Coordinates of C-alpha atoms in Angstrom, one line a residue:
M1 CA -8.7 -114.5 23.7
K2 CA -10.3 -117.0 21.4
W3 CA -13.9 -116.0 20.7
R4 CA -16.3 -118.8 19.9
S5 CA -18.3 -118.7 16.7
F6 CA -22.0 -117.6 16.9
M7 CA -25.0 -119.3 15.3
L8 CA -27.9 -117.2 14.2
R9 CA -30.8 -118.6 12.2
G10 CA -28.7 -121.4 10.8
V11 CA -25.7 -119.2 9.8
K12 CA -22.4 -119.7 11.6
Y13 CA -20.4 -116.5 12.2
S14 CA -16.8 -117.3 12.8
L15 CA -14.9 -115.0 15.0
D16 CA -11.4 -116.4 14.2
H17 CA -10.4 -113.1 12.7
L18 CA -10.6 -111.6 16.3
H19 CA -8.4 -114.1 18.0
D20 CA -5.3 -112.6 19.6
F21 CA -2.2 -112.1 17.5
T22 CA 1.2 -110.4 17.7
L23 CA 2.6 -107.6 15.5
S24 CA 6.0 -106.1 15.2
F25 CA 6.2 -102.3 14.5
T26 CA 9.6 -100.8 13.6
Q27 CA 9.9 -97.1 14.2
P28 CA 12.5 -95.7 11.8
A29 CA 15.6 -93.9 13.2
K30 CA 15.1 -90.1 13.1
G31 CA 17.8 -87.6 13.9
E32 CA 19.4 -88.6 17.2
N33 CA 16.8 -91.2 17.9
P34 CA 17.6 -94.8 17.0
E35 CA 15.4 -97.3 15.2
R36 CA 13.0 -98.9 17.7
L37 CA 11.2 -102.2 17.6
Y38 CA 7.9 -102.8 19.3
E39 CA 6.3 -106.2 19.9
V40 CA 2.6 -105.7 20.3
D41 CA 0.0 -108.3 21.3
A42 CA -3.3 -107.3 19.8
E43 CA -6.6 -108.3 21.5
F44 CA -10.2 -107.6 20.6
G45 CA -13.1 -107.0 23.0
L46 CA -16.7 -108.1 22.9
H47 CA -17.9 -104.7 21.9
C48 CA -16.3 -105.1 18.5
F49 CA -19.0 -107.4 17.3
T50 CA -21.9 -106.9 19.8
S51 CA -24.1 -104.0 20.7
G52 CA -25.5 -102.9 24.1
I53 CA -29.0 -103.5 25.4
G54 CA -30.9 -100.3 25.8
P55 CA -32.5 -99.2 29.1
G56 CA -35.5 -101.3 29.9
Q57 CA -34.8 -103.6 27.0
A58 CA -34.7 -107.3 27.6
I59 CA -31.9 -109.4 26.1
D60 CA -33.0 -111.3 23.1
P61 CA -32.0 -115.0 23.7
E62 CA -31.4 -115.5 20.0
L63 CA -28.8 -112.7 19.9
K64 CA -27.3 -113.2 23.4
Y65 CA -23.5 -113.3 23.4
C66 CA -21.6 -113.2 26.7
D67 CA -18.0 -113.0 27.9
S68 CA -16.9 -113.4 31.5
R69 CA -18.1 -109.8 32.4
E70 CA -21.3 -109.1 30.5
C71 CA -23.9 -110.2 28.0
R72 CA -24.8 -108.2 24.9
H73 CA -26.6 -108.6 21.5
F74 CA -24.6 -110.1 18.7
D75 CA -24.7 -107.4 16.0
V76 CA -24.3 -108.6 12.4
L77 CA -23.2 -105.1 11.1
R78 CA -20.5 -104.8 13.8
Y79 CA -19.5 -108.4 13.0
E80 CA -19.1 -107.7 9.3
L81 CA -17.1 -104.5 10.0
S82 CA -15.0 -106.3 12.5
K83 CA -13.4 -108.3 9.7
Q84 CA -11.5 -105.2 8.8
L85 CA -10.1 -104.7 12.3
P86 CA -6.9 -106.9 12.1
G87 CA -5.8 -105.0 9.0
I88 CA -6.6 -101.6 10.5
V89 CA -4.6 -102.6 13.6
A90 CA -1.7 -103.8 11.5
D91 CA -1.6 -100.3 9.9
L92 CA -2.0 -98.2 13.0
H93 CA 1.5 -96.7 12.5
Q94 CA 0.2 -95.1 9.3
R95 CA -3.1 -93.7 10.7
K96 CA -4.1 -90.7 12.8
C97 CA -4.9 -91.6 16.4
F98 CA -6.7 -89.3 18.8
H99 CA -6.9 -89.2 22.6
S100 CA -10.4 -89.8 23.9
G101 CA -9.7 -87.8 27.1
K102 CA -10.8 -90.9 29.0
G103 CA -7.5 -92.9 29.1
N104 CA -7.9 -94.6 25.8
F105 CA -7.5 -93.6 22.1
F106 CA -9.5 -93.8 19.0
L107 CA -9.3 -93.5 15.2
V108 CA -11.8 -93.1 12.5
E109 CA -11.7 -95.2 9.4
M110 CA -13.9 -94.7 6.4
V111 CA -15.8 -97.9 5.5
S112 CA -18.4 -98.8 3.0
P113 CA -20.9 -101.3 4.3
H114 CA -23.6 -102.0 1.8
G115 CA -22.1 -99.4 -0.6
K116 CA -22.4 -96.5 1.8
V117 CA -19.3 -94.7 3.0
E118 CA -19.5 -94.1 6.8
Q119 CA -17.1 -93.3 9.6
Y120 CA -16.0 -96.4 11.6
E121 CA -14.9 -95.4 15.1
I122 CA -12.4 -97.7 16.8
Y123 CA -11.4 -97.4 20.5
F124 CA -8.3 -99.0 21.9
A125 CA -6.0 -98.9 24.8
V126 CA -2.2 -99.6 24.9
S127 CA -0.5 -100.9 28.0
R128 CA 2.6 -102.9 29.0
A129 CA 2.1 -106.6 28.5
S130 CA 2.3 -108.7 31.7
G131 CA 5.5 -110.7 32.1
G132 CA 8.0 -107.8 32.1
N133 CA 9.3 -108.8 28.7
G134 CA 9.1 -105.4 27.1
R135 CA 6.1 -106.3 25.0
L136 CA 3.0 -104.1 24.7
K137 CA -0.7 -105.0 24.6
L138 CA -3.1 -103.2 22.3
F139 CA -6.7 -103.9 23.3
V140 CA -9.4 -102.9 20.8
Q141 CA -12.2 -102.1 23.2
S142 CA -15.0 -101.2 20.7
A143 CA -15.7 -100.4 17.1
Y144 CA -18.9 -99.2 15.5
I145 CA -20.3 -96.8 12.9
R146 CA -20.0 -93.2 14.2
T147 CA -23.3 -91.6 15.3
Y148 CA -24.3 -88.2 16.5
G149 CA -22.6 -87.2 19.7
H150 CA -19.3 -88.9 18.7
Q151 CA -15.9 -88.1 20.1
P152 CA -14.6 -84.7 18.9
H153 CA -11.3 -84.8 16.9
R154 CA -8.5 -83.4 19.0
K155 CA -5.0 -83.0 17.9
P156 CA -3.8 -86.3 16.6
I157 CA -1.1 -88.3 18.4
G158 CA 1.4 -90.4 16.6
F159 CA 1.1 -94.2 17.1
Y160 CA 4.9 -94.5 17.7
I161 CA 4.6 -91.8 20.4
L162 CA 2.0 -93.9 22.1
L163 CA 4.1 -97.0 21.9
Y164 CA 7.3 -95.3 23.1
N165 CA 5.6 -93.5 26.0
I166 CA 3.7 -96.5 27.3
K167 CA 6.8 -98.8 27.0
E168 CA 8.9 -96.2 28.8
G169 CA 6.3 -95.5 31.5
K170 CA 5.9 -91.8 30.4
A171 CA 2.7 -89.9 30.7
I172 CA 0.7 -89.1 27.6
R173 CA -0.7 -85.6 27.7
I174 CA -4.3 -85.1 26.7
P175 CA -4.4 -82.4 24.0
K176 CA -6.8 -79.5 24.4

């Protein structure tokens, strides 16, 4: 997807950094298991740079940003933090990922917006890419500063385990 730029009070917010791109991950050989190469198409969702509209709250026309499914408020903080997402996605093989228990996964990255270190919660799903070419699709669904009531940390799952199991059509157990 190619997100269009957003204009707010005379400032243009480019979303080029959230356009789709492809990554290659190479899982090193280990014991009896050979080296494995994974081609992954990365995509980013609307929730990475927008925030929801609360119950009973009207959408502010100045902040309105829509995709084909919904309209939300453009969020300057989420936008600024989203600039880190391509780099975080490129390094997923070196990070701890957790099962959300809802069919997707998340990781928590420490960020420092405005000089304050906070936890940046990033939700993503991995699936087989369409076309039957062996590629995978990684869709970053949402990313935001962690708040009270956040996902509990479960036992981490290795990123290469996610890629292998999805590619091979194997189930991924939800840790307790």
